[in-house]
Amino acid sequence: MTPQTSPTPRRYFRWQPDQQWEAYLFILPALVLFAVFVAAAMAYSLVISFADYGLTGIKGFVGLRNYQGLFRDPIFWQSFRNTAFYIITVVPIQLFLGLIMALALNQGIRGRTVYRLIYFMPVVTTIVAGAIVFRLLLATNGPINNLLSDIYALFGLPFKDINWLGSTRYSKWAVVVLTLWKNAGFTMVVYLAALQGVPQELYDAAETDGAGAWARFRNVTLPLISPTTFFLLVLQMIGAFQLFTEPFVMTRGGPANSSLSVVQYIYNAGFRDIRMDKASAMAWFLFAFILLFTLIQNRLQRRWVFYEAG
Amino acid sequence: MNVKRLSGVLLLVMVLAMLVSACAPVAPAAPAAAADSAAAPAAGETTTLTWAFWGSPEEAASHQRVGAAFMAEHPEITLEYWNQPWDDYFTKIQALWASGDTATIPDVAFLWPTPRYAAEGVLENLDPYVEASGYNLEDYWPGLLDSAMFEGAHYGFPRDIEVNILYYNKDLFDAAGIDYPTDAWTWDDLQAAAEALTVKDASGNTETYALAMEGGKFLKWVNQNGGQILDDFINPSACTLDSPEAIAGIQFFTDLLNDGYAMRPADLNQAGGDAAVFQSGQAAMIIQNTSRVSAFNAAAMNYDVVPVPTPAGGKRWNGAGGAAWVMSSGSDSKDAAWTFLSWLQSAEGGQKLYTEAGEIFPALQSVATSPAFMNDQPPANKQGIITEAESSDVGGFGFFPEWGEIDGSIVGPGMDLVWSGEATPADQVPVVCEQFNAFLAENGYPKP
């Protein structure tokens, strides 16, 4: 680029006659679909969130009333706390499990392709089918309680049936277990790819310097896969914020809203209670919250994410 | 023009063609719809009505049989069916109404809860049609029409009435060696029978529960005992579930659950619902509406029904409500829609056909007492169902738009804790009422 004497403002969509205008044609179909079904819909939902909206359209604008109503709504905050619980349990456990599985399958153990297949299978399984199986497993007189009861009996202890899905104490854990089962395989696959990108020379060098297995893991593997960890962290955090299907099919948010996630509450408000205005306000509040969280993570990554020079 | 340019032009043409063809079916539809609404059908022409209902293919087939019978009587009207599964129905019909396109809006639709939609302005006030045609509102069960009213006007006619009765498995009563229930049973009789009917295995797991009932039906006990959930069902100012009578009614059911006689609602749900546990013999009695009859008859079960036992000094009470036929305010053929709607809800028309098919317990009393319902199919004690239906009254739900939200987000979830045994009624009901009252205040109730 030659330096110019007169400063030109930076423009993203500057038309130049010699530009390949056909390129825009190629992306036009996708762009039109995106504009109509995503961008326009999102913009309209932002408008609705400031309006009194019914089945017949916008009845009037109410400023911040829908947002103010949220702050006074105890169920909204309950769903928010539930979602926070899902985030602080699901995200770390899933990263940990995925990494452990990836490390194990990165060794030259026999039949590792089969194991990879097995662990990845839930990712491509329909969540509803998985949830039905888990509901049967977790039933009060189901296999998991029977197993626990056998284990208790081994130690001569009485076992009281745990109501996994029907008590406020355990319902969230039932959702967490299903979510982990469903998603850990994805984490594993991404970690596997990252592990295979760590150069063998570094391990050899570390070993020559007398580093043991833990030291090699701590000082070579972890820093080198930290960009992957960051990517997974952001992705899963957003996924956990938007958790819907898992609690919806496992517990319907119950009992006593104890497993209700924010997104399910949005769904209830919009499609059960016909309050699209309230639902839109919640959705935009959630969006702002996720955006804020992701920005914070982005800022924090400088302290622990290691990018290879060059 | 080089090749690259040419391909670009061709691409542009293709894209434009796609856009145009995508729009094509819409373009001519608009004037057609406008013409429809403007011109009344002349003699000899047929009017086409869109008729919306939810349900499985079997349920749809039943509606279509009724529709065919109507068209045979009224050749001037053609029905088009709009059928969706229950899970999609409400989302999709809301989208149709929101579109405002009279060509696609259903003229007559099956709907619940009616007041919520009436408040949105998408339903037609039926009172002028009732007045003009002299349609008989007296034949409905008491309190039933209230469930489809909004601001004092009728916006729908319930097709059936939910009559919750006690089903009992005769084989299990015989095995326990106790007498069958009667119309005179009280709560004490029910409790004593429950104790005798509950069977546990050696390790303490329950093999047979005496009773299974969905948690959502608990207002039966409350109202039987003289309590009610709201001080006013149209314009409420307070939750009254914390009255001593109401709490005692909730306590009765809670005791059955905590004593292990009744199946906890969460377990019932996991086990596949009351019909499943009744048929498999896991529950000796269930409390449910008449919709289960055809399944139990098909399974050739040895069962009968009685009215639900009442507390000593209490009363019978059945919450009057049912999904209703409504007319869209955006319908472009309202007169024809009324002809169809009033035929559906007539003793010789739809009501009789649905009842004969064993689909419903009819909304019209004259149909319930006619041979269409009083046939020789089981259950034997059909009079017991009539007895329970005669006690129908308001009190099952509020008739204001936000009721569904209160029920779905506050009352139902709040009572879950009682049914699961985590909280006592005395502790939990005031908490529910507090949230309930806060919600009413937030939404401006009572309205001036």
PDB file of N, CA, C and O in Angstrom, chain A residues 20-22 25-26 28-29 54-56 59 69 72 75 135 139-140 161 163 165-169 255-257 265 270-275 278, chain B residues 4-5 8 11-12 15 91 94 97-98 116-117 120 122 205 266-267 269-270 402 404-405 408-410 413 416-417 420 422 435 439 442-443:
ATOM      1  N   GLN A  20     -14.616  -7.421  -7.881  1.00  0.00           N
ATOM      2  CA  GLN A  20     -15.333  -8.576  -8.416  1.00  0.00           C
ATOM      3  C   GLN A  20     -16.763  -8.547  -7.867  1.00  0.00           C
ATOM      4  O   GLN A  20     -17.051  -9.142  -6.844  1.00  0.00           O
ATOM      5  N   TRP A  21     -17.644  -7.854  -8.551  1.00  0.00           N
ATOM      6  CA  TRP A  21     -18.984  -7.664  -7.983  1.00  0.00           C
ATOM      7  C   TRP A  21     -19.793  -8.947  -7.970  1.00  0.00           C
ATOM      8  O   TRP A  21     -20.755  -9.091  -7.244  1.00  0.00           O
ATOM      9  N   GLU A  22     -19.343  -9.923  -8.796  1.00  0.00           N
ATOM     10  CA  GLU A  22     -20.063 -11.194  -8.784  1.00  0.00           C
ATOM     11  C   GLU A  22     -20.017 -11.855  -7.410  1.00  0.00           C
ATOM     12  O   GLU A  22     -20.912 -12.611  -7.041  1.00  0.00           O
ATOM     13  N   LEU A  25     -22.986 -11.323  -5.554  1.00  0.00           N
ATOM     14  CA  LEU A  25     -24.108 -12.115  -6.062  1.00  0.00           C
ATOM     15  C   LEU A  25     -24.113 -13.497  -5.437  1.00  0.00           C
ATOM     16  O   LEU A  25     -25.151 -14.045  -5.085  1.00  0.00           O
ATOM     17  N   PHE A  26     -22.909 -14.041  -5.297  1.00  0.00           N
ATOM     18  CA  PHE A  26     -22.826 -15.399  -4.758  1.00  0.00           C
ATOM     19  C   PHE A  26     -23.318 -15.456  -3.308  1.00  0.00           C
ATOM     20  O   PHE A  26     -23.896 -16.445  -2.881  1.00  0.00           O
ATOM     21  N   LEU A  28     -25.449 -13.405  -2.080  1.00  0.00           N
ATOM     22  CA  LEU A  28     -26.763 -12.752  -1.955  1.00  0.00           C
ATOM     23  C   LEU A  28     -27.863 -13.668  -1.382  1.00  0.00           C
ATOM     24  O   LEU A  28     -28.563 -13.257  -0.455  1.00  0.00           O
ATOM     25  N   PRO A  29     -28.009 -14.911  -1.900  1.00  0.00           N
ATOM     26  CA  PRO A  29     -29.095 -15.734  -1.359  1.00  0.00           C
ATOM     27  C   PRO A  29     -28.989 -15.916   0.150  1.00  0.00           C
ATOM     28  O   PRO A  29     -29.966 -15.739   0.889  1.00  0.00           O
ATOM     29  N   GLY A  54     -49.188  -7.669  21.597  1.00  0.00           N
ATOM     30  CA  GLY A  54     -50.139  -8.770  21.697  1.00  0.00           C
ATOM     31  C   GLY A  54     -50.183  -9.533  20.397  1.00  0.00           C
ATOM     32  O   GLY A  54     -49.391  -9.294  19.493  1.00  0.00           O
ATOM     33  N   LEU A  55     -51.156 -10.426  20.285  1.00  0.00           N
ATOM     34  CA  LEU A  55     -51.262 -11.240  19.085  1.00  0.00           C
ATOM     35  C   LEU A  55     -51.510 -10.394  17.845  1.00  0.00           C
ATOM     36  O   LEU A  55     -51.151 -10.756  16.745  1.00  0.00           O
ATOM     37  N   THR A  56     -52.153  -9.264  18.045  1.00  0.00           N
ATOM     38  CA  THR A  56     -52.510  -8.451  16.894  1.00  0.00           C
ATOM     39  C   THR A  56     -51.465  -7.390  16.586  1.00  0.00           C
ATOM     40  O   THR A  56     -51.679  -6.526  15.754  1.00  0.00           O
ATOM     41  N   LYS A  59     -49.301  -2.632  20.485  1.00  0.00           N
ATOM     42  CA  LYS A  59     -50.429  -1.808  20.922  1.00  0.00           C
ATOM     43  C   LYS A  59     -49.953  -0.443  21.390  1.00  0.00           C
ATOM     44  O   LYS A  59     -50.762   0.458  21.609  1.00  0.00           O
ATOM     45  N   GLY A  69     -40.222  -4.778  34.858  1.00  0.00           N
ATOM     46  CA  GLY A  69     -41.015  -5.900  35.359  1.00  0.00           C
ATOM     47  C   GLY A  69     -40.141  -7.116  35.647  1.00  0.00           C
ATOM     48  O   GLY A  69     -40.367  -7.838  36.613  1.00  0.00           O
ATOM     49  N   ARG A  72     -38.558  -7.210  39.041  1.00  0.00           N
ATOM     50  CA  ARG A  72     -39.461  -7.490  40.155  1.00  0.00           C
ATOM     51  C   ARG A  72     -40.015  -8.908  40.101  1.00  0.00           C
ATOM     52  O   ARG A  72     -40.811  -9.281  40.944  1.00  0.00           O
ATOM     53  N   ILE A  75     -39.517 -15.218  39.703  1.00  0.00           N
ATOM     54  CA  ILE A  75     -39.276 -16.443  38.932  1.00  0.00           C
ATOM     55  C   ILE A  75     -38.167 -16.207  37.910  1.00  0.00           C
ATOM     56  O   ILE A  75     -37.363 -17.094  37.638  1.00  0.00           O
ATOM     57  N   ARG A 135     -34.432 -40.420  31.984  1.00  0.00           N
ATOM     58  CA  ARG A 135     -35.601 -40.376  32.877  1.00  0.00           C
ATOM     59  C   ARG A 135     -35.882 -41.760  33.444  1.00  0.00           C
ATOM     60  O   ARG A 135     -36.217 -41.904  34.609  1.00  0.00           O
ATOM     61  N   ALA A 139     -35.444 -42.816  37.444  1.00  0.00           N
ATOM     62  CA  ALA A 139     -36.737 -42.979  38.112  1.00  0.00           C
ATOM     63  C   ALA A 139     -36.516 -43.466  39.546  1.00  0.00           C
ATOM     64  O   ALA A 139     -35.501 -44.094  39.850  1.00  0.00           O
ATOM     65  N   THR A 140     -37.467 -43.131  40.427  1.00  0.00           N
ATOM     66  CA  THR A 140     -37.274 -43.478  41.847  1.00  0.00           C
ATOM     67  C   THR A 140     -37.034 -44.970  42.048  1.00  0.00           C
ATOM     68  O   THR A 140     -36.265 -45.358  42.907  1.00  0.00           O
ATOM     69  N   ASP A 161     -34.728 -43.996  48.812  1.00  0.00           N
ATOM     70  CA  ASP A 161     -34.833 -43.676  47.388  1.00  0.00           C
ATOM     71  C   ASP A 161     -34.634 -42.190  47.141  1.00  0.00           C
ATOM     72  O   ASP A 161     -35.271 -41.364  47.782  1.00  0.00           O
ATOM     73  N   ASN A 163     -35.230 -39.050  44.918  1.00  0.00           N
ATOM     74  CA  ASN A 163     -36.159 -38.599  43.901  1.00  0.00           C
ATOM     75  C   ASN A 163     -35.427 -37.618  42.978  1.00  0.00           C
ATOM     76  O   ASN A 163     -35.513 -36.419  43.146  1.00  0.00           O
ATOM     77  N   LEU A 165     -35.693 -36.606  39.865  1.00  0.00           N
ATOM     78  CA  LEU A 165     -36.392 -35.653  38.990  1.00  0.00           C
ATOM     79  C   LEU A 165     -37.480 -34.888  39.725  1.00  0.00           C
ATOM     80  O   LEU A 165     -37.905 -33.836  39.272  1.00  0.00           O
ATOM     81  N   GLY A 166     -37.937 -35.425  40.861  1.00  0.00           N
ATOM     82  CA  GLY A 166     -39.111 -34.822  41.497  1.00  0.00           C
ATOM     83  C   GLY A 166     -38.808 -34.032  42.752  1.00  0.00           C
ATOM     84  O   GLY A 166     -39.728 -33.598  43.433  1.00  0.00           O
ATOM     85  N   SER A 167     -37.536 -33.822  43.083  1.00  0.00           N
ATOM     86  CA  SER A 167     -37.255 -33.021  44.270  1.00  0.00           C
ATOM     87  C   SER A 167     -36.386 -31.835  43.884  1.00  0.00           C
ATOM     88  O   SER A 167     -35.550 -31.920  42.983  1.00  0.00           O
ATOM     89  N   THR A 168     -36.581 -30.734  44.573  1.00  0.00           N
ATOM     90  CA  THR A 168     -35.851 -29.511  44.229  1.00  0.00           C
ATOM     91  C   THR A 168     -34.361 -29.679  44.482  1.00  0.00           C
ATOM     92  O   THR A 168     -33.547 -28.960  43.928  1.00  0.00           O
ATOM     93  N   ARG A 169     -34.009 -30.632  45.350  1.00  0.00           N
ATOM     94  CA  ARG A 169     -32.610 -30.796  45.721  1.00  0.00           C
ATOM     95  C   ARG A 169     -31.799 -31.421  44.582  1.00  0.00           C
ATOM     96  O   ARG A 169     -30.630 -31.109  44.409  1.00  0.00           O
ATOM     97  N   PRO A 255     -39.241 -29.643  39.742  1.00  0.00           N
ATOM     98  CA  PRO A 255     -40.419 -29.158  40.464  1.00  0.00           C
ATOM     99  C   PRO A 255     -40.177 -27.778  41.072  1.00  0.00           C
ATOM    100  O   PRO A 255     -39.039 -27.444  41.350  1.00  0.00           O
ATOM    101  N   ALA A 256     -41.254 -27.051  41.243  1.00  0.00           N
ATOM    102  CA  ALA A 256     -41.193 -25.716  41.846  1.00  0.00           C
ATOM    103  C   ALA A 256     -40.196 -24.822  41.131  1.00  0.00           C
ATOM    104  O   ALA A 256     -39.468 -24.069  41.767  1.00  0.00           O
ATOM    105  N   ASN A 257     -40.120 -24.898  39.805  1.00  0.00           N
ATOM    106  CA  ASN A 257     -39.219 -24.091  38.977  1.00  0.00           C
ATOM    107  C   ASN A 257     -37.759 -24.317  39.334  1.00  0.00           C
ATOM    108  O   ASN A 257     -36.909 -23.515  38.983  1.00  0.00           O
ATOM    109  N   TYR A 265     -37.793 -20.148  30.493  1.00  0.00           N
ATOM    110  CA  TYR A 265     -38.736 -19.147  30.991  1.00  0.00           C
ATOM    111  C   TYR A 265     -39.125 -18.188  29.862  1.00  0.00           C
ATOM    112  O   TYR A 265     -40.277 -17.770  29.753  1.00  0.00           O
ATOM    113  N   GLY A 270     -43.226 -16.467  26.072  1.00  0.00           N
ATOM    114  CA  GLY A 270     -43.614 -16.172  24.698  1.00  0.00           C
ATOM    115  C   GLY A 270     -44.720 -17.059  24.189  1.00  0.00           C
ATOM    116  O   GLY A 270     -45.709 -16.590  23.638  1.00  0.00           O
ATOM    117  N   PHE A 271     -44.565 -18.368  24.388  1.00  0.00           N
ATOM    118  CA  PHE A 271     -45.466 -19.288  23.699  1.00  0.00           C
ATOM    119  C   PHE A 271     -46.532 -19.905  24.582  1.00  0.00           C
ATOM    120  O   PHE A 271     -47.513 -20.423  24.094  1.00  0.00           O
ATOM    121  N   ARG A 272     -46.363 -19.877  25.909  1.00  0.00           N
ATOM    122  CA  ARG A 272     -47.422 -20.366  26.765  1.00  0.00           C
ATOM    123  C   ARG A 272     -48.303 -19.204  27.216  1.00  0.00           C
ATOM    124  O   ARG A 272     -49.524 -19.278  27.168  1.00  0.00           O
ATOM    125  N   ASP A 273     -47.660 -18.122  27.634  1.00  0.00           N
ATOM    126  CA  ASP A 273     -48.418 -17.017  28.214  1.00  0.00           C
ATOM    127  C   ASP A 273     -48.733 -15.916  27.204  1.00  0.00           C
ATOM    128  O   ASP A 273     -49.358 -14.923  27.567  1.00  0.00           O
ATOM    129  N   ILE A 274     -48.295 -16.081  25.960  1.00  0.00           N
ATOM    130  CA  ILE A 274     -48.483 -15.074  24.905  1.00  0.00           C
ATOM    131  C   ILE A 274     -48.013 -13.710  25.380  1.00  0.00           C
ATOM    132  O   ILE A 274     -48.726 -12.712  25.284  1.00  0.00           O
ATOM    133  N   ARG A 275     -46.828 -13.645  25.934  1.00  0.00           N
ATOM    134  CA  ARG A 275     -46.264 -12.350  26.334  1.00  0.00           C
ATOM    135  C   ARG A 275     -44.921 -12.182  25.647  1.00  0.00           C
ATOM    136  O   ARG A 275     -43.866 -12.245  26.266  1.00  0.00           O
ATOM    137  N   LYS A 278     -42.566  -9.419  27.070  1.00  0.00           N
ATOM    138  CA  LYS A 278     -41.767  -9.822  28.226  1.00  0.00           C
ATOM    139  C   LYS A 278     -40.650 -10.779  27.791  1.00  0.00           C
ATOM    140  O   LYS A 278     -39.499 -10.658  28.218  1.00  0.00           O
TER     141      LYS A 278
ATOM    142  N   LYS B   4     -16.621 -14.559 -17.488  1.00  0.00           N
ATOM    143  CA  LYS B   4     -16.902 -14.297 -16.076  1.00  0.00           C
ATOM    144  C   LYS B   4     -18.104 -13.350 -15.936  1.00  0.00           C
ATOM    145  O   LYS B   4     -18.995 -13.552 -15.108  1.00  0.00           O
ATOM    146  N   ARG B   5     -18.092 -12.289 -16.774  1.00  0.00           N
ATOM    147  CA  ARG B   5     -19.210 -11.358 -16.744  1.00  0.00           C
ATOM    148  C   ARG B   5     -20.534 -12.070 -17.037  1.00  0.00           C
ATOM    149  O   ARG B   5     -21.526 -11.893 -16.355  1.00  0.00           O
ATOM    150  N   GLY B   8     -21.787 -14.046 -14.329  1.00  0.00           N
ATOM    151  CA  GLY B   8     -22.349 -13.173 -13.294  1.00  0.00           C
ATOM    152  C   GLY B   8     -23.755 -12.743 -13.650  1.00  0.00           C
ATOM    153  O   GLY B   8     -24.666 -12.766 -12.816  1.00  0.00           O
ATOM    154  N   LEU B  11     -26.167 -15.529 -13.197  1.00  0.00           N
ATOM    155  CA  LEU B  11     -26.438 -15.750 -11.783  1.00  0.00           C
ATOM    156  C   LEU B  11     -27.473 -14.750 -11.273  1.00  0.00           C
ATOM    157  O   LEU B  11     -28.412 -15.094 -10.555  1.00  0.00           O
ATOM    158  N   LEU B  12     -27.292 -13.509 -11.687  1.00  0.00           N
ATOM    159  CA  LEU B  12     -28.224 -12.470 -11.267  1.00  0.00           C
ATOM    160  C   LEU B  12     -29.637 -12.814 -11.721  1.00  0.00           C
ATOM    161  O   LEU B  12     -30.606 -12.706 -10.968  1.00  0.00           O
ATOM    162  N   VAL B  15     -31.049 -15.551  -9.570  1.00  0.00           N
ATOM    163  CA  VAL B  15     -31.461 -15.090  -8.240  1.00  0.00           C
ATOM    164  C   VAL B  15     -32.783 -14.343  -8.328  1.00  0.00           C
ATOM    165  O   VAL B  15     -33.705 -14.560  -7.540  1.00  0.00           O
ATOM    166  N   THR B  91     -48.809 -22.416  19.030  1.00  0.00           N
ATOM    167  CA  THR B  91     -47.803 -21.550  18.415  1.00  0.00           C
ATOM    168  C   THR B  91     -48.217 -21.191  16.994  1.00  0.00           C
ATOM    169  O   THR B  91     -48.124 -20.037  16.568  1.00  0.00           O
ATOM    170  N   GLN B  94     -51.387 -18.948  16.760  1.00  0.00           N
ATOM    171  CA  GLN B  94     -51.027 -17.575  17.134  1.00  0.00           C
ATOM    172  C   GLN B  94     -50.381 -16.858  15.955  1.00  0.00           C
ATOM    173  O   GLN B  94     -50.639 -15.681  15.706  1.00  0.00           O
ATOM    174  N   TRP B  97     -53.054 -15.798  13.453  1.00  0.00           N
ATOM    175  CA  TRP B  97     -53.780 -14.607  13.887  1.00  0.00           C
ATOM    176  C   TRP B  97     -52.911 -13.374  13.773  1.00  0.00           C
ATOM    177  O   TRP B  97     -53.351 -12.311  13.365  1.00  0.00           O
ATOM    178  N   ALA B  98     -51.624 -13.551  14.175  1.00  0.00           N
ATOM    179  CA  ALA B  98     -50.709 -12.403  14.132  1.00  0.00           C
ATOM    180  C   ALA B  98     -50.506 -11.914  12.699  1.00  0.00           C
ATOM    181  O   ALA B  98     -50.304 -10.734  12.462  1.00  0.00           O
ATOM    182  N   ARG B 116     -57.920 -15.772  27.518  1.00  0.00           N
ATOM    183  CA  ARG B 116     -56.607 -15.241  27.159  1.00  0.00           C
ATOM    184  C   ARG B 116     -56.622 -14.708  25.727  1.00  0.00           C
ATOM    185  O   ARG B 116     -56.067 -13.656  25.429  1.00  0.00           O
ATOM    186  N   TYR B 117     -57.270 -15.451  24.839  1.00  0.00           N
ATOM    187  CA  TYR B 117     -57.294 -15.058  23.430  1.00  0.00           C
ATOM    188  C   TYR B 117     -58.328 -13.969  23.169  1.00  0.00           C
ATOM    189  O   TYR B 117     -58.133 -13.098  22.323  1.00  0.00           O
ATOM    190  N   GLU B 120     -56.930 -10.700  23.625  1.00  0.00           N
ATOM    191  CA  GLU B 120     -56.054 -10.254  22.542  1.00  0.00           C
ATOM    192  C   GLU B 120     -56.849  -9.715  21.350  1.00  0.00           C
ATOM    193  O   GLU B 120     -56.276  -9.255  20.370  1.00  0.00           O
ATOM    194  N   VAL B 122     -58.660 -11.412  19.163  1.00  0.00           N
ATOM    195  CA  VAL B 122     -58.695 -12.230  17.947  1.00  0.00           C
ATOM    196  C   VAL B 122     -59.973 -13.062  17.859  1.00  0.00           C
ATOM    197  O   VAL B 122     -60.186 -13.756  16.870  1.00  0.00           O
ATOM    198  N   ASN B 205     -40.897 -51.617  48.954  1.00  0.00           N
ATOM    199  CA  ASN B 205     -41.313 -50.894  47.749  1.00  0.00           C
ATOM    200  C   ASN B 205     -42.800 -51.107  47.495  1.00  0.00           C
ATOM    201  O   ASN B 205     -43.304 -52.214  47.669  1.00  0.00           O
ATOM    202  N   ALA B 266     -45.068 -36.656  40.752  1.00  0.00           N
ATOM    203  CA  ALA B 266     -43.843 -36.741  39.931  1.00  0.00           C
ATOM    204  C   ALA B 266     -43.590 -38.187  39.511  1.00  0.00           C
ATOM    205  O   ALA B 266     -43.181 -38.460  38.378  1.00  0.00           O
ATOM    206  N   ASP B 267     -43.831 -39.124  40.454  1.00  0.00           N
ATOM    207  CA  ASP B 267     -43.652 -40.550  40.117  1.00  0.00           C
ATOM    208  C   ASP B 267     -44.691 -40.993  39.100  1.00  0.00           C
ATOM    209  O   ASP B 267     -44.412 -41.784  38.198  1.00  0.00           O
ATOM    210  N   ASN B 269     -46.078 -39.214  36.832  1.00  0.00           N
ATOM    211  CA  ASN B 269     -45.665 -38.697  35.532  1.00  0.00           C
ATOM    212  C   ASN B 269     -44.577 -39.582  34.923  1.00  0.00           C
ATOM    213  O   ASN B 269     -44.629 -39.945  33.749  1.00  0.00           O
ATOM    214  N   GLN B 270     -43.607 -39.966  35.751  1.00  0.00           N
ATOM    215  CA  GLN B 270     -42.535 -40.834  35.262  1.00  0.00           C
ATOM    216  C   GLN B 270     -43.061 -42.200  34.842  1.00  0.00           C
ATOM    217  O   GLN B 270     -42.516 -42.831  33.938  1.00  0.00           O
ATOM    218  N   GLU B 402     -54.409 -13.549  32.588  1.00  0.00           N
ATOM    219  CA  GLU B 402     -53.127 -13.982  33.137  1.00  0.00           C
ATOM    220  C   GLU B 402     -53.226 -15.275  33.935  1.00  0.00           C
ATOM    221  O   GLU B 402     -52.238 -15.714  34.529  1.00  0.00           O
ATOM    222  N   GLY B 404     -53.385 -18.420  33.141  1.00  0.00           N
ATOM    223  CA  GLY B 404     -52.491 -19.483  32.695  1.00  0.00           C
ATOM    224  C   GLY B 404     -51.072 -19.276  33.205  1.00  0.00           C
ATOM    225  O   GLY B 404     -50.383 -20.223  33.581  1.00  0.00           O
ATOM    226  N   GLU B 405     -50.657 -18.022  33.234  1.00  0.00           N
ATOM    227  CA  GLU B 405     -49.311 -17.703  33.704  1.00  0.00           C
ATOM    228  C   GLU B 405     -49.190 -17.968  35.207  1.00  0.00           C
ATOM    229  O   GLU B 405     -48.203 -18.538  35.680  1.00  0.00           O
ATOM    230  N   GLY B 408     -49.305 -21.757  35.690  1.00  0.00           N
ATOM    231  CA  GLY B 408     -48.135 -22.448  35.176  1.00  0.00           C
ATOM    232  C   GLY B 408     -46.838 -22.077  35.859  1.00  0.00           C
ATOM    233  O   GLY B 408     -45.924 -22.896  35.936  1.00  0.00           O
ATOM    234  N   SER B 409     -46.746 -20.845  36.357  1.00  0.00           N
ATOM    235  CA  SER B 409     -45.467 -20.413  36.933  1.00  0.00           C
ATOM    236  C   SER B 409     -45.487 -20.339  38.450  1.00  0.00           C
ATOM    237  O   SER B 409     -44.443 -20.402  39.077  1.00  0.00           O
ATOM    238  N   ILE B 410     -46.668 -20.173  39.059  1.00  0.00           N
ATOM    239  CA  ILE B 410     -46.701 -19.962  40.511  1.00  0.00           C
ATOM    240  C   ILE B 410     -47.411 -21.102  41.245  1.00  0.00           C
ATOM    241  O   ILE B 410     -46.820 -21.759  42.095  1.00  0.00           O
ATOM    242  N   PRO B 413     -45.971 -24.996  40.097  1.00  0.00           N
ATOM    243  CA  PRO B 413     -44.639 -25.237  40.662  1.00  0.00           C
ATOM    244  C   PRO B 413     -44.616 -25.133  42.184  1.00  0.00           C
ATOM    245  O   PRO B 413     -43.920 -25.909  42.847  1.00  0.00           O
ATOM    246  N   ASP B 416     -45.861 -28.245  43.780  1.00  0.00           N
ATOM    247  CA  ASP B 416     -44.957 -29.384  43.571  1.00  0.00           C
ATOM    248  C   ASP B 416     -44.238 -29.762  44.868  1.00  0.00           C
ATOM    249  O   ASP B 416     -44.032 -30.943  45.155  1.00  0.00           O
ATOM    250  N   LEU B 417     -43.833 -28.748  45.620  1.00  0.00           N
ATOM    251  CA  LEU B 417     -43.070 -28.995  46.842  1.00  0.00           C
ATOM    252  C   LEU B 417     -43.890 -29.749  47.865  1.00  0.00           C
ATOM    253  O   LEU B 417     -43.359 -30.535  48.642  1.00  0.00           O
ATOM    254  N   SER B 420     -44.278 -33.412  46.561  1.00  0.00           N
ATOM    255  CA  SER B 420     -43.059 -34.212  46.667  1.00  0.00           C
ATOM    256  C   SER B 420     -42.715 -34.508  48.121  1.00  0.00           C
ATOM    257  O   SER B 420     -41.801 -35.280  48.398  1.00  0.00           O
ATOM    258  N   GLU B 422     -41.622 -32.284  50.240  1.00  0.00           N
ATOM    259  CA  GLU B 422     -40.543 -31.422  50.731  1.00  0.00           C
ATOM    260  C   GLU B 422     -41.044 -30.333  51.669  1.00  0.00           C
ATOM    261  O   GLU B 422     -40.270 -29.778  52.443  1.00  0.00           O
ATOM    262  N   GLN B 435     -46.652 -15.076  46.554  1.00  0.00           N
ATOM    263  CA  GLN B 435     -46.212 -14.865  45.170  1.00  0.00           C
ATOM    264  C   GLN B 435     -47.384 -14.522  44.261  1.00  0.00           C
ATOM    265  O   GLN B 435     -47.293 -13.677  43.377  1.00  0.00           O
ATOM    266  N   PHE B 439     -48.013 -11.128  42.145  1.00  0.00           N
ATOM    267  CA  PHE B 439     -48.257 -11.155  40.702  1.00  0.00           C
ATOM    268  C   PHE B 439     -49.505 -10.345  40.372  1.00  0.00           C
ATOM    269  O   PHE B 439     -49.530  -9.566  39.402  1.00  0.00           O
ATOM    270  N   GLU B 442     -48.733  -6.701  40.616  1.00  0.00           N
ATOM    271  CA  GLU B 442     -47.849  -6.313  39.509  1.00  0.00           C
ATOM    272  C   GLU B 442     -48.655  -6.109  38.220  1.00  0.00           C
ATOM    273  O   GLU B 442     -48.342  -5.257  37.409  1.00  0.00           O
ATOM    274  N   ASN B 443     -49.705  -6.923  38.045  1.00  0.00           N
ATOM    275  CA  ASN B 443     -50.492  -6.849  36.819  1.00  0.00           C
ATOM    276  C   ASN B 443     -51.760  -6.006  36.973  1.00  0.00           C
ATOM    277  O   ASN B 443     -52.676  -6.096  36.161  1.00  0.00           O
TER     278      ASN B 443
END
